[in-house]
XYZ file of C-alpha atoms in Angstrom:
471
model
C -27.603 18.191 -28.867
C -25.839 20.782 -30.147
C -24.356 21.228 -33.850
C -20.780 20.516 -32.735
C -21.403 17.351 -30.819
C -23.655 15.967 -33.932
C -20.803 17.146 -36.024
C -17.985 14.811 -33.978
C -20.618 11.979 -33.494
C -21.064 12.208 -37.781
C -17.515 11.781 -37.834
C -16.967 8.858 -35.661
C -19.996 6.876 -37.389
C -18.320 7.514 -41.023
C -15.187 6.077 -39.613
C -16.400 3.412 -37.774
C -18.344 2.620 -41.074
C -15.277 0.923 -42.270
C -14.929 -1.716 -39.796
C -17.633 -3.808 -40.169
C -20.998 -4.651 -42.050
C -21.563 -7.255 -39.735
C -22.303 -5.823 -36.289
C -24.890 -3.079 -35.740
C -23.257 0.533 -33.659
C -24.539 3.321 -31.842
C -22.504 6.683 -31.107
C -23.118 8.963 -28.246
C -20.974 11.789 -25.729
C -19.804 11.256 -22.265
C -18.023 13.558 -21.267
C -15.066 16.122 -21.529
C -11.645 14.356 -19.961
C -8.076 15.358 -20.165
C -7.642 13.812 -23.167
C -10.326 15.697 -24.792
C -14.003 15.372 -25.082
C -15.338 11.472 -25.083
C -17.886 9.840 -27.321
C -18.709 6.049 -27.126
C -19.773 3.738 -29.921
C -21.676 0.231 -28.544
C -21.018 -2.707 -31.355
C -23.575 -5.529 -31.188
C -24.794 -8.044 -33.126
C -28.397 -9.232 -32.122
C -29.960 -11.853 -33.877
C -33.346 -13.600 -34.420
C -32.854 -15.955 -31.585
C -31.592 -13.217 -29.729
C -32.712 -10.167 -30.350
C -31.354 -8.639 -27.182
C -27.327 -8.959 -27.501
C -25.609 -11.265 -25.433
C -22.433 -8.847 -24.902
C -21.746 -5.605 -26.693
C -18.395 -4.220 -27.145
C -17.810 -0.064 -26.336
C -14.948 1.299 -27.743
C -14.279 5.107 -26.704
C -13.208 7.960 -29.112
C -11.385 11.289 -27.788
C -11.621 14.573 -29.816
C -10.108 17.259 -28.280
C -10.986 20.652 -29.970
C -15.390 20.270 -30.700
C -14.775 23.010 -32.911
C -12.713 21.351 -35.512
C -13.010 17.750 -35.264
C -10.920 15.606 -37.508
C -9.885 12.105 -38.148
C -6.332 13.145 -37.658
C -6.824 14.486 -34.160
C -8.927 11.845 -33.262
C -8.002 8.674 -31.052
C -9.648 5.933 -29.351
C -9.485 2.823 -27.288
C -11.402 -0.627 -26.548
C -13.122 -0.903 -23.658
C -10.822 -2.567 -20.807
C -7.582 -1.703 -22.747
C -5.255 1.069 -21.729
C -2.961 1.433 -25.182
C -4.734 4.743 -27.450
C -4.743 3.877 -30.720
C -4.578 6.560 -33.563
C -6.295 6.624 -36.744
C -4.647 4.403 -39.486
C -1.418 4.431 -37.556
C -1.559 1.578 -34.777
C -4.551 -0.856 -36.356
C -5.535 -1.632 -39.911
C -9.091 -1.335 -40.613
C -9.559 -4.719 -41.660
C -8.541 -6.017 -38.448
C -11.364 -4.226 -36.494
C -13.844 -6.636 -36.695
C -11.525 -9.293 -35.559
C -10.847 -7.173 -32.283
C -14.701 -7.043 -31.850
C -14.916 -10.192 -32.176
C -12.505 -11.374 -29.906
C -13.747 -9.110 -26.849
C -16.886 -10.625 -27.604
C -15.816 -14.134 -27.130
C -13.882 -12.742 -23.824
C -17.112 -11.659 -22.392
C -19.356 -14.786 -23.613
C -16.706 -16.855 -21.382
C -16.830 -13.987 -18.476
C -20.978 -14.475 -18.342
C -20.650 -18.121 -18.613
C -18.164 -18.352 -15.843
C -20.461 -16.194 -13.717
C -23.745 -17.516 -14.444
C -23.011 -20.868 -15.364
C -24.081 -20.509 -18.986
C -28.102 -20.090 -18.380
C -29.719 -18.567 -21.199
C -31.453 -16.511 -18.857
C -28.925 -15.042 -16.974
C -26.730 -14.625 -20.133
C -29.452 -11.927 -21.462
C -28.546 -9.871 -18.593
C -25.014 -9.570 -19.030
C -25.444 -6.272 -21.301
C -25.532 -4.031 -18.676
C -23.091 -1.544 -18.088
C -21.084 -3.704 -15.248
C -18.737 -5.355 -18.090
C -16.821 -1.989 -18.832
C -17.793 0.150 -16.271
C -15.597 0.542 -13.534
C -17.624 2.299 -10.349
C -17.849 1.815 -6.671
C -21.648 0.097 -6.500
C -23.260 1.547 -3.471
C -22.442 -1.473 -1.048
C -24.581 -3.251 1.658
C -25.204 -1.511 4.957
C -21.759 -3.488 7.160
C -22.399 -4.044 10.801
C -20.280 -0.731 12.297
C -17.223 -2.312 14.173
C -16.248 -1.064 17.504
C -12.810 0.695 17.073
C -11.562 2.082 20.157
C -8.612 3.154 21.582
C -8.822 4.266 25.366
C -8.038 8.152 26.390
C -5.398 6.971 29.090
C -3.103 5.066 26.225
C -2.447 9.088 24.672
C -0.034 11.573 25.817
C -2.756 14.552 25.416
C -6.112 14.915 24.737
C -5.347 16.581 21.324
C -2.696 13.863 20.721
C -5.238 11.796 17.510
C -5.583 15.254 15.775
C -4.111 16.187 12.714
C -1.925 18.890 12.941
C -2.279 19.968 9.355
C -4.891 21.328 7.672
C -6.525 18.881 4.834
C -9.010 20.681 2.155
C -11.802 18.734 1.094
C -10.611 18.452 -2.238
C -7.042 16.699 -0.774
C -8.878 14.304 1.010
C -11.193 13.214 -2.205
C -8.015 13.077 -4.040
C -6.534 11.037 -1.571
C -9.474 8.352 -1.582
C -9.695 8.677 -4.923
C -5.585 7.680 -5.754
C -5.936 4.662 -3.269
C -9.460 3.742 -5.559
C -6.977 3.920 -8.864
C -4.347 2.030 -7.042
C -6.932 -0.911 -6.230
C -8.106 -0.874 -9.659
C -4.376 -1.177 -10.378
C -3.591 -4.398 -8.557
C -6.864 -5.854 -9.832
C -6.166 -5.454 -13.335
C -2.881 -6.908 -12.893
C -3.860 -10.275 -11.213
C -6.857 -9.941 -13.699
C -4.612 -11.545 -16.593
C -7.717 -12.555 -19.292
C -8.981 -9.013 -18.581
C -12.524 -10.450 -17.648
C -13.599 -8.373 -14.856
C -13.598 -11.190 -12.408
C -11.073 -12.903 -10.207
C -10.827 -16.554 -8.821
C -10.445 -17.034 -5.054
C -6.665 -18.002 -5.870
C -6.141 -14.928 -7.500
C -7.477 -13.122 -4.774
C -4.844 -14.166 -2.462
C -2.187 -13.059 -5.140
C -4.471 -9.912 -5.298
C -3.240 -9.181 -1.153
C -0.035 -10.311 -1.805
C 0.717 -7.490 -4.350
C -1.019 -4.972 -1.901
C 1.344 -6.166 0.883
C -1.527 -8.029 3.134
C 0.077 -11.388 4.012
C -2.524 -13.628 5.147
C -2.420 -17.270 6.825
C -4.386 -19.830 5.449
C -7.545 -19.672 7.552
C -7.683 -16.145 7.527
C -7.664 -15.903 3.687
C -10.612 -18.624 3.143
C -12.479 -16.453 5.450
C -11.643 -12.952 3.854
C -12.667 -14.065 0.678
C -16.026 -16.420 2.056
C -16.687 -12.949 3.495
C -16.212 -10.693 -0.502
C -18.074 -13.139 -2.143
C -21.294 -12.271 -1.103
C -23.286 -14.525 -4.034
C -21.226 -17.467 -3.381
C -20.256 -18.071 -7.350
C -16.593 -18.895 -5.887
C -15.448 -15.523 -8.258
C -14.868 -11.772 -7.395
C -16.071 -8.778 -9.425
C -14.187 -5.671 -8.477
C -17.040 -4.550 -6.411
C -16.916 -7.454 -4.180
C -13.006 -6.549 -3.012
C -13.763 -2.384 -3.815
C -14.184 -1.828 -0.017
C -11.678 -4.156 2.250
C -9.148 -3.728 -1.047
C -9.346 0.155 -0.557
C -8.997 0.131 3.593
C -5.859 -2.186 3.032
C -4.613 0.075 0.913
C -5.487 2.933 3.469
C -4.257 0.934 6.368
C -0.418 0.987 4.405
C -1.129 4.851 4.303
C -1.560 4.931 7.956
C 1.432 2.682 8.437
C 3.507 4.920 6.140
C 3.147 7.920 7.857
C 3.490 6.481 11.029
C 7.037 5.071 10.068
C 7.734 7.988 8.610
C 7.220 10.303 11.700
C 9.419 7.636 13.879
C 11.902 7.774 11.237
C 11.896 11.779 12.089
C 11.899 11.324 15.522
C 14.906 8.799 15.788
C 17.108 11.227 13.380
C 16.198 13.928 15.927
C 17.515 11.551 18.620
C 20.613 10.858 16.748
C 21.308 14.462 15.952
C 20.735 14.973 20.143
C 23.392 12.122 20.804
C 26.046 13.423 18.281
C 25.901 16.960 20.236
C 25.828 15.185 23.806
C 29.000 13.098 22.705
C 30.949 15.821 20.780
C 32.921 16.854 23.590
C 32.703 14.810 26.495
C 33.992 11.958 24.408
C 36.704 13.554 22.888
C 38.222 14.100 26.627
C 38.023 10.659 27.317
C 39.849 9.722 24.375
C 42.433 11.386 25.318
C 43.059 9.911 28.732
C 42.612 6.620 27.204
C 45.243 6.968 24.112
C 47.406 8.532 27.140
C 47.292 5.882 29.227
C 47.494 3.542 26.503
C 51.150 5.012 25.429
C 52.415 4.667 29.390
C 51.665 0.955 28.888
C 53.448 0.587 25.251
C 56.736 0.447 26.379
C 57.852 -0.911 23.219
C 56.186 1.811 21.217
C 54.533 -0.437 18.814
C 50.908 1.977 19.279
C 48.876 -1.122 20.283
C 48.267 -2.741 23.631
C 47.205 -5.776 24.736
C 43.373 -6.568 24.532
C 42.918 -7.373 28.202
C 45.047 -3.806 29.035
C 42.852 -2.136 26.726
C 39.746 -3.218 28.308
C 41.204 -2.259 32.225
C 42.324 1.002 30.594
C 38.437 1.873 29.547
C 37.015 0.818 33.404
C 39.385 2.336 34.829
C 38.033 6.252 32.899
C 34.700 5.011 34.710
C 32.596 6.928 31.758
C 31.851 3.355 30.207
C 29.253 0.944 31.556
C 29.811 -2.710 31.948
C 27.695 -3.675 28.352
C 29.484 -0.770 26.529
C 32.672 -2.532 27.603
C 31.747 -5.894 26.344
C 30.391 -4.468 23.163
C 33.208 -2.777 22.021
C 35.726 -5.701 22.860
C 33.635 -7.893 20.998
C 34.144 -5.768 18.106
C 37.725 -5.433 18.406
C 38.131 -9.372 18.918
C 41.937 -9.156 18.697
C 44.551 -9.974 20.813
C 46.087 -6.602 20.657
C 44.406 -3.324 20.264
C 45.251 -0.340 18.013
C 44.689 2.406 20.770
C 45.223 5.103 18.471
C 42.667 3.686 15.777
C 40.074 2.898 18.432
C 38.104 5.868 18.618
C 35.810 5.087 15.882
C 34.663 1.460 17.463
C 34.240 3.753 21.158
C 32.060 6.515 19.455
C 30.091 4.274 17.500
C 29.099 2.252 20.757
C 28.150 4.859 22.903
C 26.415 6.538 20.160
C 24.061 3.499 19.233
C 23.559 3.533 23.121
C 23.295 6.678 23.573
C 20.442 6.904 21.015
C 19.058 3.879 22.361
C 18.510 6.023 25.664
C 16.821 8.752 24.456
C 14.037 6.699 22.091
C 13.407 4.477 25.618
C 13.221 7.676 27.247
C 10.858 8.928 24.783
C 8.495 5.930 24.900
C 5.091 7.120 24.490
C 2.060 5.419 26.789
C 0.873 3.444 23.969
C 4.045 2.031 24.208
C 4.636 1.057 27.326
C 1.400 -0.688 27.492
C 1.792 -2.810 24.512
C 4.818 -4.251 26.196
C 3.437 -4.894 29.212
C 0.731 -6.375 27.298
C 2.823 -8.553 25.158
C 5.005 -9.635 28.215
C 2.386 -11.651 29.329
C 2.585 -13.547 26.557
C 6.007 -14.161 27.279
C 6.148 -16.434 30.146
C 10.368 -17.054 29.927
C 10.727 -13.159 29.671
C 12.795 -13.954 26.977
C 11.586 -10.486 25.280
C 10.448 -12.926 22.291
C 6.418 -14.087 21.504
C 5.406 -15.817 18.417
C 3.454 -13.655 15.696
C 0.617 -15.739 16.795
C 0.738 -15.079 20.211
C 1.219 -11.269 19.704
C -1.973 -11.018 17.503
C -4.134 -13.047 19.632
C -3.021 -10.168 22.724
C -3.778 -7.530 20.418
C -7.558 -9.037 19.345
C -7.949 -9.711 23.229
C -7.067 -6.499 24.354
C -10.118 -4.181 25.752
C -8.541 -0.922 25.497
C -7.854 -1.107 21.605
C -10.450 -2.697 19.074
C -9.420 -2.470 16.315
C -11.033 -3.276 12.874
C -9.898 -6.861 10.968
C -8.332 -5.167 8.078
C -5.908 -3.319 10.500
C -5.791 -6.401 12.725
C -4.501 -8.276 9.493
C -2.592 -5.276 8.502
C -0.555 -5.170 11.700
C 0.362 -8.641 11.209
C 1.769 -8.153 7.644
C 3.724 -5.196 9.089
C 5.322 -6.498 11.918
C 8.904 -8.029 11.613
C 9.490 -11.763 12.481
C 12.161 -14.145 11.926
C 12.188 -18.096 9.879
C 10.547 -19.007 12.448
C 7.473 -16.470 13.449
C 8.964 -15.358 15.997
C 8.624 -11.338 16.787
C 11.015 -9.123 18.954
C 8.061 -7.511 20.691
C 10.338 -5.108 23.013
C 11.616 -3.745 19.181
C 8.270 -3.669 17.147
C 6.117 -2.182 20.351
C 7.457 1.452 19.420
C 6.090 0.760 15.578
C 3.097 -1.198 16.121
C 1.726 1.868 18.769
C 2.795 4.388 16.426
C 0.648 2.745 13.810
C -2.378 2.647 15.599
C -2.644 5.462 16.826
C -2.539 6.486 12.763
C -5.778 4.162 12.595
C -7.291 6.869 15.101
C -5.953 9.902 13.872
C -9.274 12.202 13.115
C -8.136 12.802 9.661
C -7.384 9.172 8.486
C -10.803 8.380 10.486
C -12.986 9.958 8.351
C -11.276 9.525 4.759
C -11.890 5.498 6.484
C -15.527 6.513 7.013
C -15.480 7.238 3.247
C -13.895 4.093 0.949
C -17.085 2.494 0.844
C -19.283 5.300 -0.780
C -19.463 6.122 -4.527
C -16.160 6.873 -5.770
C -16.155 7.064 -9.868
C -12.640 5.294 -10.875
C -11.253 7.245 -14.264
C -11.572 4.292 -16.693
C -8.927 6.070 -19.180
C -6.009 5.712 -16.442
C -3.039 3.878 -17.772
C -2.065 0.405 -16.729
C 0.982 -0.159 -14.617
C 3.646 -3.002 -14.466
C 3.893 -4.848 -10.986
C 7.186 -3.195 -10.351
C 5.472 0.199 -10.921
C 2.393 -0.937 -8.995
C 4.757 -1.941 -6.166
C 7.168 0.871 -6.028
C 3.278 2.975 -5.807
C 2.297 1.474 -2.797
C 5.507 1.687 -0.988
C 5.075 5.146 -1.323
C 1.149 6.030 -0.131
C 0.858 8.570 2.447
C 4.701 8.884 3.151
């Protein structure tokens, strides 16, 4: 150890000398963070009967220049707490040994919860899992099958990124949805014990955005809780938590690129309808004045509508549209044009995304339709998701299964405009396949070291987070 290191460790022990004669401390470095180099003193208080602690309590000090360490440079934190305290300015020294004490009791109920308060399995509860927030290497999963057949793309290239993503991006990436986890867990996590009930961890989805019926929560979390103690431990949600997280990423992008796509459509429409239209409203205000003998510059509805068949540039639904938007007895010819543009435009750009429909598509709604034995263009959610887990030329993976379902729009009464949400729900999976997203996928489950310094975030913050991941 080098002189500077025993110089800042010197330094911590004198001040931590302060707090307490009652519990027994040990100082040691970490590491070097960005708020400064990190040194960690374990409080404990081990006893005849117990000679090995029951719980210890870290609490981690930040120097930031080695070279000339100080007490007024110095700051720290208690383990499992976000707020930095500074020396003598945000906690008297006589109330240290109170805050020991108290994260002490915190984890005596946390190990009793856990292991049902057996003084055997209570010795064990010193390890490092109480305050350590890592990714434990988890059990080999059964592989799922996720497929999505060749015919259902445009080209063969069509599931390949077309940027470039460095290695270090993609870590970052899977290491920002890891902190956003973390995030949500800490926030449903209200007693700060490191372990959730099972009704917590359907708030936990909630605040991710994963609704999730009845039956298919019981057997999400049956599935996390792989020692059947009825509780989760970050680790047991680390890995579905993460791929819900990466499954809104997907989704995000995906929306995003339609939203692209439909402005390019709109832009298309506005320069198709720019002059042609204008023409037409011109023969229409021109006829309209022939029949306003009065000169009162409005015309009958029923004139109005023969006026617009008669220019033979309107179909039959564009002409019941726009008189059900006018709704009056009389019409305002010279007013009119915004109600005629705005029709034909919506239409218009209606045309040219249904022209645009991709194969994925096209299938899903002839998928879906079968469902839909009235041809009413209208399935409940239920149906929809049981055609999508039945269908052999997409398998897709539960968390995006369950995913999907949160996504997709419904009415009161579960009912989903399939014709409407076919565009989204293809342009989503095919995000689940895209080569890129695959592999960062492949990833979630390994090692991934969360920073245990990051701050804590409100649920509006949390929220406003996850709205925007990977968009």
């Amino acid at each position: 150890m080098t002189d500077l290191l025993e110089r800042s460790i010197h330094l911590i022990n004198n001040f931590v000398s302060q707090w307490t004669k009652k519990y027994l401390y040990y100082t040691s470095y970490i590491e070097e963070t960005t708020s400064g180099h990190t040194f960690m003193t374990v409080f404990s208080l081990p006893t005849p009967s117990n000679p090995i602690p029951v719980a210890t309590v870290k609490v981690y000090f930040y120097i930031p220049d080695l070279t000339d360490p100080s007490e007024k440079t110095m700051s720290f934190r208690f383990e499992n707490d976000s707020l930095i305290h500074l020396v003598n300015r945000t906690i008297r020294i006589s109330q240290m040994e109170k805050w020991i004490e108290t994260i002490l009791a915190r984890k005596d109920r946390t190990c009793r919860i856990m292991f049902l308060g057996t003084e055997f399995e209570q010795t064990r509860i010193i390890n490092k899992r109480m305050d350590e927030v890592l990714y434990e290497k988890q059990p080999e999963q059964e592989k799922e099958n996720l497929v999505v057949q060749p015919e259902l793309l445009e080209h063969d290239q069509e599931l390949v990124n077309q940027f470039t993503i460095t290695e270090e991006e993609k870590i970052r990436e899977i290491k920002m949805l890891a902190e956003l986890l973390y995030q949500c867990f800490r926030q449903i996590d209200k007693d700060d014990m490191g372990v959730i009930s099972y009704e917590e961890g359907g708030q936990l989805f909630q605040l991710m955005g994963l609704h999730l019926g009845k039956h298919q929560l019981e057997d999400t979390l049956n599935r996390l809780d792989v020692s059947r103690t009825g509780i989760l431990q970050f680790k047991d949600i680390s890995s579905f938590g993460i791929e819900t997280l990466h499954s809104i990423y997907c989704q995000n992008q995906a929306l995003k690129e339609l939203r692209e796509k439909e402005e390019e459509s709109r832009f298309e429409a506005q320069w198709m309808l720019s002059t042609d239209l204008r023409n037409v409203y011109k023969k229409i205000v021109e006829q309209c004045k022939i029949k306003d003998e009065d000169e009162i510059h409005s015309v009958p509805s029923n004139v109005f509508q023969q006026i617009l068949e008669e220019q033979q540039f309107f179909t039959e639904d564009e002409i019941k549209q726009i008189m059900e938007i006018i709704k009056d007895q009389t019409v305002e010819y010279e007013t009119s044009d915004k109600v005629l543009e705005e029709t034909i435009f919506e239409n218009l750009v209606k045309g040219l995304l249904e022209a645009q429909r991709s194969k994925m598509e096209v299938f899903l709604l002839e998928h879906f339709k079968r469902q839909d034995k009235d041809n009413t263009g209208i399935i409940k959610i239920n149906e929809l998701m049981i055609a999508l887990k039945s269908c052999e030329k997409i398998k897709l993976s539960k968390v995006q299964l369950y995913s999907l379902q949160s996504y997709i729009k419904r009415n009161d009464k579960d009912l989903v405009n399939y014709k409407q949400e076919a565009r989204k729900i293809g342009a989503i999976i095919k995000k689940f396949f895209n080569v890129d997203l695959m592999e960062q996928r492949s990833r979630l489950p390994q090692h991934t070291k969360i920073d245990a310094y990051i701050p804590l975030k409100t649920p509006e913050q949390i929220q406003e987070q996850i709205k925007k991941v990977g968009s």
